[in-house]
Amino acid sequence: MTSRLPRAMVVAVLTICALLVSPLPLGGVGLVPVLALVALDVALIRVTGGLAFARRASLDERLASVRDLAYRRGFRLLGLGVVLALVGSAIGTYITLIADTASQVDGGIGGRLLVALAELVVIMPTLVLAWSRATRQPGPIGLRWALAVPAVAAAWLLYVGWTPAQTAPASRSFSADSSAPDSTCQHFVAGRVVGAGLGATVGLRAEVCWNGRQAFVIGDPGLPLPDGVAADPNNRFLTACDADDAEDFAAVTGKTCTASIDGDGTLRYAVRARVSPLRLPVGARDVAMDLVVTRDGKVLSRP
Amino acid sequence: MSAHTPGWRRPPTFTTVTLTIGIVLVLLVLPLTAFALSGLVGAWGGIGYLVFAVATAWTLRSARRQPGSWLGRQAVRRGVVVGLLAVCAGLVAIGALPAEVASGSFVFLLVLLVLLDVALGQATLRMASAPETAVDERQEALRNRAHTIAYGLLAVVVGGSVAIAELAGPVTRSWVASALTGGGAGLALLELLFVLPGMVVAWLEPDHVPAEPGTAIGHARARLALGMLAVTIAWPLVWSLGVIVLPIRTTSWVSPAVFAGDAGRCRELMAGADVGMGIGAHIPVHGVACWDGARAREGWGFNASDCLIGSGLMVVTTPTVCTRTTDADGTLRFTYGSTVRPSLLPFLSREVTMRVVVDRDGRVVRLP
């Protein structure tokens, strides 16, 4: 390897981490940068001879000293990295709030920030060693390391495909207040998380009103209001089908949001979607959420 | 510590640590400035306090002292480390407490954290973060080793906890996000990012050999640093006492113009009471009173929800009275009482009562 290549790989790792921290949409293919990180990690560990992870007993005094110095610098850089990552994430959140595209589902700190931070924690001392060219004799990439990329991909597919779906609550950062004449209204927000933060979230956002005769959804022009009801017909803050989906590491496809009012005035609002890792049918899972509200505002079913 | 020898280079002004601290300070100053410009009580004082605290930290860092016979003992240093870890655990757990209790506990833990950090810095001579030119070969090896251990601890304890909480379920995921961004857990994380290697140094270092008489240098600066530290700690306490002992400053304004409303003629009224200085509260009243010669009425601004708009810095304001009545002679009375309790001295409190009295002819009899 030429002497510039390790530094180029360090820059590549930091660039991918910055991409993960940024608010740029990943379109369901977030696994690609993750696998790129794994490949770069393997190459960097090989370039540095695995010095950062070597047993202390296997190192002579000089190498132990070099390794400890890398950990000291790495610790300080990790502190800077964590602060910058949190600031970057906060700026991203602020931008989505300004652009009015923020999700009303409480998604926590987010899988992509978690991946970026985990990457920095694991590889930072190796980055320092690679940058300063303080390494021991590089060794060949063994079979175990060469299989790292497909192993991570397989583990991730299994994880997204088999972990139970979780229900995410509404974010406490939002409150919606609306009204329709002679009606009482309530805002419903929830999310179904597939892959526990490393997959996708399917959101439900609906403003439901009831007037004693029937319950209905307001704010979505695709869901017509009952006769005689006057309310805001188009307000995405109140009701939106796709506003709360998070598809960083898996894609949400074929999503539908339908509302029907039966004979006794009960509203049935149904969300259906399919979560597909890497936009492939392998490991895809169907997601269903139902909200049922009676004409008197009694909630019979909610996600 | 080494003397300047040929080939000696001045340590760099901008290091990773100073850059990180700078970013954290900017993150603190920016919202405080925004609050100050928007008129929040005590925000300018908060900025002044932050500047003084930074100057104190700077002076403490540049004052070199021996750790002293007590802090030089390994057992005492390990006690300081255990204390720091307990405070960090307390900061993480504080999010589960009710808001009123959490506010006072947070400030108490913060003061304790500062004191223990100062003791740790004194005990280790701030070896973990000292410039490379200021440590000898043994100290350099020790602190590098300490960083290696600290790195592993941070990765396993903090990284592991966050990863498990993030992946376990929506409730823990939500808790991690709120604790890191708005709770004491974020402060505990910063503490570990800056101080954990120092804790490991304190834990590993053997008992110090007592210094020879007359070798202590920089006594004057050390005294100045300790004095500034005492002021830094006492300052919020004195400000908190100000909430109790300083006179309440009130302002009031009545619009000279009278305008027609649904309930007769109307006039806008505004008043405020400021309690304390630096640390304190602002209790406002703002509304419109109308009258028709027989009776005075509320236009807007004199309702139960208007008794919830008191603001403050490091105080807890609790509404105690909120009433609006009309006398038999048509006089409108609005009373808004609030208890102001300093977060740092939660066992002390001050009552503030705002009164608005307008008679049926529109005369403002009392404000506030």
XYZ file of C-alpha atoms in Angstrom:
671
model
C 0.000 0.000 0.000
C 1.258 3.481 -0.744
C 1.735 5.858 2.136
C -1.189 8.039 1.074
C -3.728 5.237 1.010
C -4.161 4.860 4.806
C -4.875 8.567 5.175
C -7.319 8.415 2.269
C -9.114 5.565 4.040
C -9.228 7.595 7.269
C -10.811 10.490 5.377
C -13.270 8.067 3.759
C -14.321 6.673 7.151
C -14.871 10.164 8.565
C -16.781 11.234 5.447
C -19.142 8.262 5.695
C -19.673 8.968 9.408
C -20.498 12.584 8.528
C -22.990 11.317 5.923
C -24.660 9.132 8.544
C -24.907 12.028 11.000
C -26.269 14.443 8.374
C -29.999 14.730 7.599
C -29.459 13.563 3.993
C -31.981 10.816 3.169
C -30.505 7.354 2.735
C -33.503 6.013 0.824
C -33.505 2.640 2.501
C -29.990 1.697 1.412
C -28.182 2.730 4.592
C -26.617 -0.699 4.765
C -24.364 0.237 1.825
C -22.383 2.901 3.749
C -22.331 0.584 6.759
C -20.765 -2.201 4.689
C -18.327 0.323 3.208
C -17.328 1.222 6.760
C -16.813 -2.448 7.615
C -14.625 -2.926 4.525
C -12.588 0.179 5.352
C -12.242 -0.959 8.960
C -10.888 -4.319 7.863
C -8.419 -2.645 5.488
C -7.300 -0.163 8.165
C -6.835 -2.897 10.759
C -4.755 -4.778 8.242
C -2.664 -1.674 7.373
C -1.928 -1.015 11.044
C -1.241 -4.659 11.755
C -4.149 -4.771 14.153
C -2.065 -2.825 16.658
C -5.049 -1.158 18.344
C -6.608 -4.524 19.144
C -3.459 -6.547 19.889
C -3.019 -8.156 23.294
C -0.699 -6.125 25.473
C 1.434 -9.202 26.203
C 2.154 -9.617 22.483
C 3.637 -6.119 22.128
C 7.148 -4.972 22.872
C 7.693 -1.840 24.932
C 7.884 0.491 21.919
C 4.712 -0.809 20.280
C 2.843 -0.756 23.595
C 3.900 2.862 24.023
C 2.846 3.758 20.457
C -0.503 2.049 20.982
C -1.159 3.830 24.288
C -0.334 7.185 22.668
C -2.822 6.408 19.887
C -5.487 5.644 22.484
C -4.768 8.950 24.241
C -5.141 10.929 21.043
C -8.063 8.750 20.026
C -9.840 9.435 23.325
C -9.585 13.179 22.804
C -10.654 12.936 19.172
C -13.542 10.698 20.213
C -14.708 13.416 22.607
C -14.565 15.952 19.789
C -16.280 13.499 17.445
C -19.127 12.795 19.880
C -19.738 16.516 20.451
C -19.636 17.239 16.696
C -21.919 14.282 15.952
C -24.476 15.445 18.523
C -24.268 19.022 17.202
C -24.617 17.795 13.614
C -27.589 15.666 14.558
C -29.217 18.606 16.380
C -28.681 20.851 13.334
C -30.241 18.146 11.158
C -33.254 17.988 13.452
C -33.520 21.783 13.365
C -33.441 21.783 9.554
C -36.263 19.241 9.382
C -38.265 21.359 11.814
C -37.713 24.493 9.713
C -38.607 22.599 6.536
C -41.686 21.225 8.293
C -40.659 17.672 7.458
C -39.922 16.504 10.998
C -41.474 13.255 12.093
C -44.052 13.359 14.887
C -43.043 9.830 15.923
C -40.519 9.566 18.743
C -37.630 7.777 17.058
C -34.979 8.286 19.750
C -31.467 9.299 18.722
C -31.749 7.341 15.494
C -30.001 4.311 14.127
C -27.713 6.229 11.771
C -26.289 8.383 14.587
C -25.824 5.252 16.678
C -23.942 3.533 13.844
C -21.696 6.580 13.307
C -20.867 6.814 17.022
C -20.253 3.071 17.309
C -17.915 3.245 14.306
C -15.946 6.095 15.872
C -15.691 4.284 19.208
C -14.475 1.049 17.642
C -12.058 2.383 15.060
C -10.754 5.742 16.365
C -7.417 4.442 17.769
C -6.842 2.598 14.487
C -7.589 5.822 12.581
C -4.965 7.628 14.680
C -2.423 4.873 14.042
C -3.143 4.846 10.311
C -2.945 8.621 10.041
C 0.351 8.818 11.916
C 1.695 5.746 10.065
C 2.667 4.265 13.422
C 2.048 0.633 12.686
C 3.514 -2.783 13.076
C 4.128 -5.170 10.177
C 0.900 -5.428 8.157
C -0.344 -8.949 7.852
C -2.435 -10.577 5.160
C -6.168 -10.325 5.483
C -7.198 -13.687 6.896
C -10.345 -15.535 5.962
C -12.006 -14.392 9.175
C -11.526 -10.715 8.304
C -12.326 -11.227 4.619
C -15.727 -12.585 5.612
C -16.531 -9.552 7.756
C -18.522 -7.719 5.075
C -20.802 -10.617 4.054
C -21.133 -11.646 7.709
C -22.338 -8.173 8.731
C -24.726 -8.065 5.774
C -26.159 -11.482 6.668
C -26.457 -10.623 10.365
C -28.204 -7.371 9.535
C -30.667 -9.089 7.190
C -31.460 -11.627 9.911
C -31.812 -8.866 12.498
C -34.215 -6.783 10.415
C -36.122 -9.837 9.284
C -36.546 -11.542 12.653
C -36.616 -8.978 15.450
C -40.179 -8.326 16.647
C -41.741 -5.096 15.405
C -41.969 -2.392 18.080
C -44.538 0.353 18.540
C -43.084 3.852 18.852
C -45.018 6.570 20.708
C -45.679 10.137 19.599
C -42.906 12.675 20.037
C -43.330 15.045 22.957
C -41.977 17.895 20.815
C -45.253 18.325 18.964
C -48.793 19.138 19.937
C -51.619 19.500 17.477
C -54.779 21.398 18.269
C -57.604 21.587 15.784
C -61.348 21.742 15.715
C -64.277 21.060 13.467
C -67.702 22.654 14.006
C -69.766 20.794 16.632
C -67.077 18.143 16.943
C -64.356 17.054 19.332
C -60.961 16.196 17.859
C -57.902 14.221 18.930
C -54.502 13.841 17.301
C -53.180 10.288 16.876
C -49.527 9.561 16.150
C -47.708 6.229 16.347
C -45.060 4.281 14.513
C -44.240 0.653 13.872
C -40.494 0.066 14.077
C -39.118 -2.853 12.068
C -35.511 -3.747 12.830
C -35.306 -1.848 16.137
C -33.669 1.330 14.879
C -31.582 -0.365 12.183
C -34.481 -0.943 9.812
C -37.432 1.318 9.031
C -40.338 2.986 10.794
C -43.830 3.139 9.348
C -45.747 6.116 10.720
C -49.381 6.880 11.395
C -50.563 10.479 11.735
C -54.263 11.241 11.810
C -56.521 13.916 13.253
C -59.752 12.219 14.216
C -62.919 14.148 15.090
C -66.321 12.896 16.248
C -69.687 14.588 16.615
C -71.959 11.968 18.142
C -73.153 10.792 14.732
C -69.881 9.666 13.240
C -66.115 9.804 13.615
C -64.018 11.051 10.702
C -60.503 12.125 9.714
C -59.728 15.730 8.794
C -56.703 17.236 7.041
C -56.198 14.739 4.201
C -57.785 15.636 0.849
C -57.607 11.953 -0.103
C -60.043 11.116 2.705
C -63.309 12.928 1.946
C -65.210 14.496 4.822
C -68.752 13.333 5.637
C -71.596 15.398 4.278
C -72.305 18.526 6.253
C -68.925 18.643 7.991
C -66.786 21.733 7.374
C -63.146 21.390 8.366
C -59.625 22.006 7.070
C -59.427 19.585 4.110
C -55.652 19.772 3.542
C -53.345 20.043 6.525
C -50.338 17.701 6.544
C -49.502 18.628 10.109
C -52.780 17.027 11.182
C -53.045 14.065 8.846
C -50.462 12.659 6.451
C -49.804 9.202 5.134
C -46.058 9.336 4.473
C -44.779 12.121 6.743
C -43.574 9.938 9.611
C -41.837 7.129 7.773
C -38.140 6.642 8.497
C -36.441 4.557 5.862
C -32.708 4.854 6.427
C -31.765 1.179 6.505
C -34.834 -0.346 4.839
C -37.400 0.962 2.366
C -41.094 1.497 3.062
C -42.995 0.526 -0.095
C -46.609 0.210 -1.164
C -47.936 2.272 1.702
C -51.645 2.968 1.831
C -53.769 4.891 4.349
C -57.502 4.345 4.101
C -60.466 5.488 6.156
C -63.955 4.059 6.226
C -66.977 4.919 8.331
C -69.407 2.086 8.962
C -73.148 2.230 9.486
C -73.006 3.130 13.190
C -70.521 5.964 12.563
C -67.367 4.150 13.703
C -64.179 5.191 11.905
C -61.655 2.599 10.785
C -58.351 4.126 9.726
C -55.946 1.550 8.318
C -52.262 1.867 7.408
C -50.627 -0.869 5.346
C -47.028 -0.966 4.137
C -44.141 -3.269 3.304
C -40.655 -2.872 4.746
C -37.964 -4.128 2.357
C -34.287 -4.273 3.284
C -32.193 -2.780 0.466
C -35.410 -2.524 -1.593
C -35.202 -6.278 -2.224
C -37.965 -8.817 -1.602
C -35.610 -10.881 0.582
C -36.519 -10.403 4.222
C -39.432 -8.042 3.431
C -42.108 -7.711 6.119
C -45.682 -6.441 6.008
C -46.773 -3.819 8.513
C -50.373 -3.100 9.514
C -51.715 -0.463 11.903
C -55.377 0.087 12.676
C -57.095 2.941 14.435
C -60.764 2.466 15.314
C -62.747 5.313 16.914
C -66.480 5.314 17.616
C -68.833 8.215 16.925
C -68.562 9.133 20.639
C -64.775 9.278 20.624
C -64.156 5.915 22.236
C -60.932 4.421 20.932
C -61.532 0.716 20.247
C -58.151 0.012 18.681
C -54.931 1.927 18.264
C -51.350 0.977 17.382
C 7.905 18.634 35.377
C 10.533 19.428 32.751
C 12.340 22.713 32.307
C 12.668 24.445 28.964
C 15.621 22.902 27.132
C 17.107 23.484 23.660
C 14.603 22.280 21.108
C 11.695 23.069 23.423
C 8.569 24.113 21.585
C 5.651 26.033 22.961
C 2.689 23.680 23.284
C -0.028 24.300 20.675
C -2.780 26.668 21.720
C -5.457 24.756 19.847
C -5.573 21.121 20.814
C -8.358 18.605 20.484
C -9.358 19.262 24.090
C -9.427 23.060 23.765
C -11.384 22.753 20.520
C -13.957 20.444 22.159
C -14.271 22.712 25.194
C -14.630 25.694 22.853
C -17.505 24.039 20.988
C -19.242 23.151 24.259
C -18.847 26.743 25.499
C -20.230 28.144 22.247
C -23.190 25.778 22.615
C -23.780 27.182 26.101
C -23.240 30.843 25.216
C -25.382 30.905 22.052
C -28.697 29.973 23.701
C -27.888 32.134 26.724
C -27.279 35.109 24.414
C -30.515 34.391 22.579
C -32.352 34.243 25.915
C -30.653 37.453 27.066
C -31.621 39.288 23.880
C -35.193 38.088 24.300
C -35.226 39.513 27.818
C -35.069 36.366 29.953
C -34.324 37.196 33.565
C -30.716 36.500 34.544
C -29.443 35.450 31.119
C -26.815 38.230 30.965
C -25.773 37.299 34.489
C -25.506 33.700 33.335
C -23.147 34.710 30.536
C -21.043 36.726 32.997
C -20.917 33.759 35.342
C -19.858 31.444 32.531
C -17.023 33.801 31.577
C -15.854 33.952 35.204
C -16.054 30.156 35.529
C -13.901 29.745 32.403
C -11.377 32.269 33.794
C -11.339 30.311 37.058
C -10.719 27.033 35.263
C -7.928 28.700 33.271
C -6.298 30.044 36.421
C -6.651 26.697 38.183
C -4.974 24.924 35.287
C -2.047 27.307 35.242
C -1.518 27.136 39.024
C 0.873 24.333 39.841
C 0.736 22.933 43.323
C 1.730 19.764 45.064
C -1.258 17.563 45.773
C -0.724 17.840 49.526
C -0.294 15.004 51.943
C -3.989 14.154 52.048
C -4.842 14.175 48.342
C -1.482 12.489 47.704
C -2.748 9.288 49.294
C -3.997 6.666 46.905
C -6.962 5.763 49.125
C -8.187 9.376 49.186
C -7.768 9.720 45.422
C -9.733 6.530 44.864
C -12.432 7.946 47.143
C -12.628 11.042 44.927
C -12.974 8.795 41.855
C -15.777 6.792 43.488
C -17.456 10.083 44.443
C -17.271 11.326 40.860
C -18.760 8.107 39.525
C -21.562 8.331 42.094
C -22.326 11.915 41.022
C -22.390 10.834 37.354
C -24.787 8.014 38.242
C -26.920 10.533 40.131
C -27.001 12.854 37.112
C -28.177 9.984 34.911
C -30.850 8.969 37.425
C -32.122 12.498 38.016
C -34.423 12.327 35.004
C -36.677 9.951 36.927
C -37.301 12.507 39.717
C -40.222 14.976 39.792
C -39.292 18.316 38.189
C -39.255 20.281 41.460
C -36.955 17.822 43.227
C -34.815 17.306 40.124
C -34.119 21.017 39.744
C -32.604 21.370 43.227
C -30.823 18.021 43.053
C -29.286 18.883 39.699
C -27.698 22.074 41.005
C -26.450 20.269 44.121
C -24.877 17.512 42.024
C -23.373 20.111 39.701
C -21.656 21.908 42.575
C -20.447 18.571 43.963
C -19.128 17.637 40.527
C -17.137 20.872 40.261
C -15.637 20.395 43.741
C -14.655 16.782 43.054
C -13.189 17.735 39.656
C -11.051 20.376 41.321
C -9.925 17.838 43.932
C -9.135 15.325 41.184
C -7.123 17.900 39.243
C -5.224 18.772 42.404
C -4.600 15.115 43.269
C -3.265 14.216 39.806
C -1.646 17.578 39.028
C -3.927 17.533 35.978
C -1.470 15.098 34.469
C -4.005 13.540 32.098
C -4.538 16.745 30.127
C -1.227 18.548 30.694
C 0.824 19.616 27.637
C 3.465 17.102 26.577
C 6.232 19.496 27.593
C 4.909 19.551 31.164
C 5.167 15.848 31.992
C 8.168 13.572 32.403
C 8.632 10.207 30.745
C 7.031 8.206 33.566
C 4.024 10.496 33.702
C 3.672 10.373 29.905
C 3.620 6.561 29.953
C 1.168 6.516 32.867
C -1.316 8.895 31.295
C -1.137 7.152 27.928
C -1.887 3.865 29.674
C -4.691 5.565 31.612
C -6.244 6.762 28.338
C -6.127 3.218 26.938
C -7.978 1.906 29.990
C -10.388 4.857 29.978
C -11.133 4.269 26.304
C -12.137 0.690 26.967
C -14.248 1.667 29.973
C -16.024 4.406 28.039
C -16.696 2.109 25.086
C -18.052 -0.720 27.215
C -19.965 1.180 29.907
C -21.320 4.193 28.012
C -21.341 2.783 24.481
C -22.773 -0.523 25.634
C -25.494 1.122 27.719
C -26.552 3.464 24.912
C -26.525 0.660 22.320
C -28.622 -1.671 24.491
C -31.093 1.088 25.378
C -31.343 2.168 21.746
C -32.076 -1.324 20.465
C -34.162 -2.647 23.385
C -37.400 -0.807 22.748
C -39.167 2.472 22.033
C -39.352 3.499 25.698
C -35.622 3.083 26.372
C -34.828 4.625 22.966
C -36.891 7.682 23.810
C -35.295 7.883 27.263
C -31.759 7.853 25.840
C -32.565 10.680 23.444
C -34.191 12.898 26.069
C -31.577 12.134 28.732
C -28.630 12.902 26.461
C -30.050 16.075 24.990
C -31.915 17.587 27.892
C -31.052 15.731 31.051
C -28.163 15.151 33.404
C -26.975 12.174 31.356
C -25.549 14.548 28.751
C -23.535 16.305 31.441
C -22.357 12.956 32.811
C -21.232 11.979 29.299
C -19.271 15.227 28.912
C -17.726 14.678 32.339
C -16.545 11.199 31.348
C -15.274 12.417 27.969
C -13.127 15.051 29.650
C -12.245 13.562 33.034
C -12.333 9.743 32.835
C -8.581 9.449 31.996
C -7.839 11.662 34.997
C -9.918 9.329 37.162
C -7.912 6.348 35.917
C -4.641 8.206 36.635
C -5.879 8.958 40.151
C -6.803 5.312 40.622
C -3.493 3.940 39.328
C -1.004 6.394 40.827
C 0.752 5.165 43.988
C 1.056 7.342 47.100
C 2.892 10.590 46.356
C 6.248 11.278 47.958
C 5.789 14.462 50.021
C 7.443 17.496 48.443
C 10.561 18.935 50.007
C 9.984 22.158 51.942
C 10.294 25.221 49.772
C 9.682 23.482 46.447
C 6.097 24.620 46.024
C 5.895 27.236 43.327
C 3.235 29.597 42.171
C 1.657 30.010 45.605
C 0.256 33.427 44.747
C -1.460 32.168 41.620
C -2.692 29.101 43.462
C -4.230 31.298 46.145
C -5.824 33.443 43.438
C -7.163 30.313 41.737
C -8.634 28.950 44.963
C -10.145 32.351 45.717
C -11.741 32.479 42.274
C -13.007 28.939 42.775
C -14.595 29.930 46.076
C -16.274 32.887 44.357
C -17.432 30.640 41.490
C -19.107 28.293 43.959
C -20.437 31.021 46.253
C -21.733 33.228 43.426
C -24.853 31.168 42.641
C -25.547 30.805 46.373
C -25.389 34.580 46.887
C -27.591 35.133 43.833
C -30.042 32.567 45.175
C -30.164 34.426 48.487
C -30.908 37.561 46.488
C -34.225 35.999 45.491
C -35.173 36.058 49.181
C -33.651 39.313 50.439
C -33.560 41.759 47.541
C -36.577 44.027 47.122
C -39.053 43.039 44.448
C -38.859 45.399 41.479
C -42.174 46.134 39.825
C -43.068 47.923 36.626
C -46.468 48.858 35.265
C -47.913 50.415 32.157
C -51.432 51.483 31.279
C -52.224 52.340 27.699
C -53.174 55.997 27.393
C -55.538 55.195 24.554
C -58.998 53.847 25.231
C -60.653 51.755 22.561
C -64.122 50.364 22.046
C -64.718 46.692 22.780
C -67.617 44.268 23.064
C -68.012 45.093 26.763
C -67.762 48.877 26.493
C -64.592 50.875 26.508
C -61.306 49.053 27.043
C -57.737 49.723 28.069
C -54.584 47.577 27.860
C -52.653 46.942 31.105
C -49.204 45.529 31.611
C -47.159 44.920 34.763
C -44.260 42.805 35.898
C -42.417 41.865 39.065
C -38.731 40.930 38.997
C -37.453 38.883 41.911
C -33.729 38.478 42.511
C -30.791 39.415 40.331
C -28.945 36.986 38.080
C -30.897 34.118 39.526
C -34.535 35.084 39.750
C -37.974 35.170 38.255
C -40.170 37.480 36.223
C -43.878 37.393 37.008
C -45.881 39.243 34.340
C -49.452 40.392 34.008
C -50.732 41.526 30.631
C -54.343 41.953 29.655
C -57.224 44.178 28.651
C -59.882 45.473 31.047
C -63.194 46.897 29.788
C -65.930 48.869 31.538
C -69.356 50.352 30.808
C -70.033 52.530 33.862
C -71.887 49.760 35.701
C -69.309 47.019 35.727
C -65.668 46.314 34.792
C -64.922 43.131 32.845
C -61.952 41.186 31.541
C -61.214 41.620 27.838
C -58.412 39.088 27.831
C -55.327 38.164 29.890
C -56.866 37.635 33.337
C -57.606 33.901 33.244
C -56.247 30.801 34.944
C -53.928 30.109 31.997
C -52.412 33.587 32.459
C -51.109 32.542 35.883
C -48.713 30.048 34.305
C -46.447 32.393 32.380
C -43.871 33.293 35.023
C -40.315 32.669 33.851
C -37.018 32.402 35.671
C -33.483 31.123 35.815
C -32.538 28.464 38.379
C -35.766 29.004 40.276
C -39.025 27.117 40.482
C -42.125 29.296 40.248
C -45.373 27.766 41.473
C -48.693 29.617 41.146
C -50.450 29.716 44.512
C -53.340 32.103 43.909
C -55.180 32.887 40.703
C -58.548 34.545 41.109
C -60.730 36.968 39.164
C -63.712 38.485 40.907
C -66.126 41.368 40.406
C -67.349 43.287 43.483
C -70.933 44.365 44.047
C -69.969 47.863 42.947
C -68.677 46.501 39.638
C -64.953 46.632 40.441
C -62.851 43.981 38.677
C -60.128 42.299 40.758
C -57.486 39.923 39.390
C -54.939 38.373 41.782
C -52.001 36.285 40.655
C -49.802 34.930 43.475
C -46.740 32.827 42.946
C -44.079 31.183 45.103
C -40.516 31.598 43.857
C -38.092 28.997 45.182
C -34.353 29.092 44.314
C -33.268 25.721 42.898
C -30.039 25.879 44.863
C -31.767 26.724 48.182
C -35.103 24.943 47.804
C -35.879 25.282 51.525
C -36.266 29.078 51.075
C -39.053 30.766 49.153
C -40.540 34.170 48.351
C -44.157 35.043 47.757
C -44.957 37.413 44.903
C -48.474 38.732 44.464
C -49.650 40.706 41.463
C -52.942 42.559 41.717
C -55.015 44.304 39.102
C -57.984 46.350 40.304
C -60.115 48.334 37.833
C -63.330 50.103 38.853
C -66.535 50.325 36.801
C -65.467 53.697 35.382
C -62.165 52.348 34.047
C -59.953 53.809 36.722
C -56.949 51.586 37.450
C -57.035 51.452 41.252
C -54.108 49.071 41.642
C -51.400 47.706 39.301
C -49.644 45.527 40.390
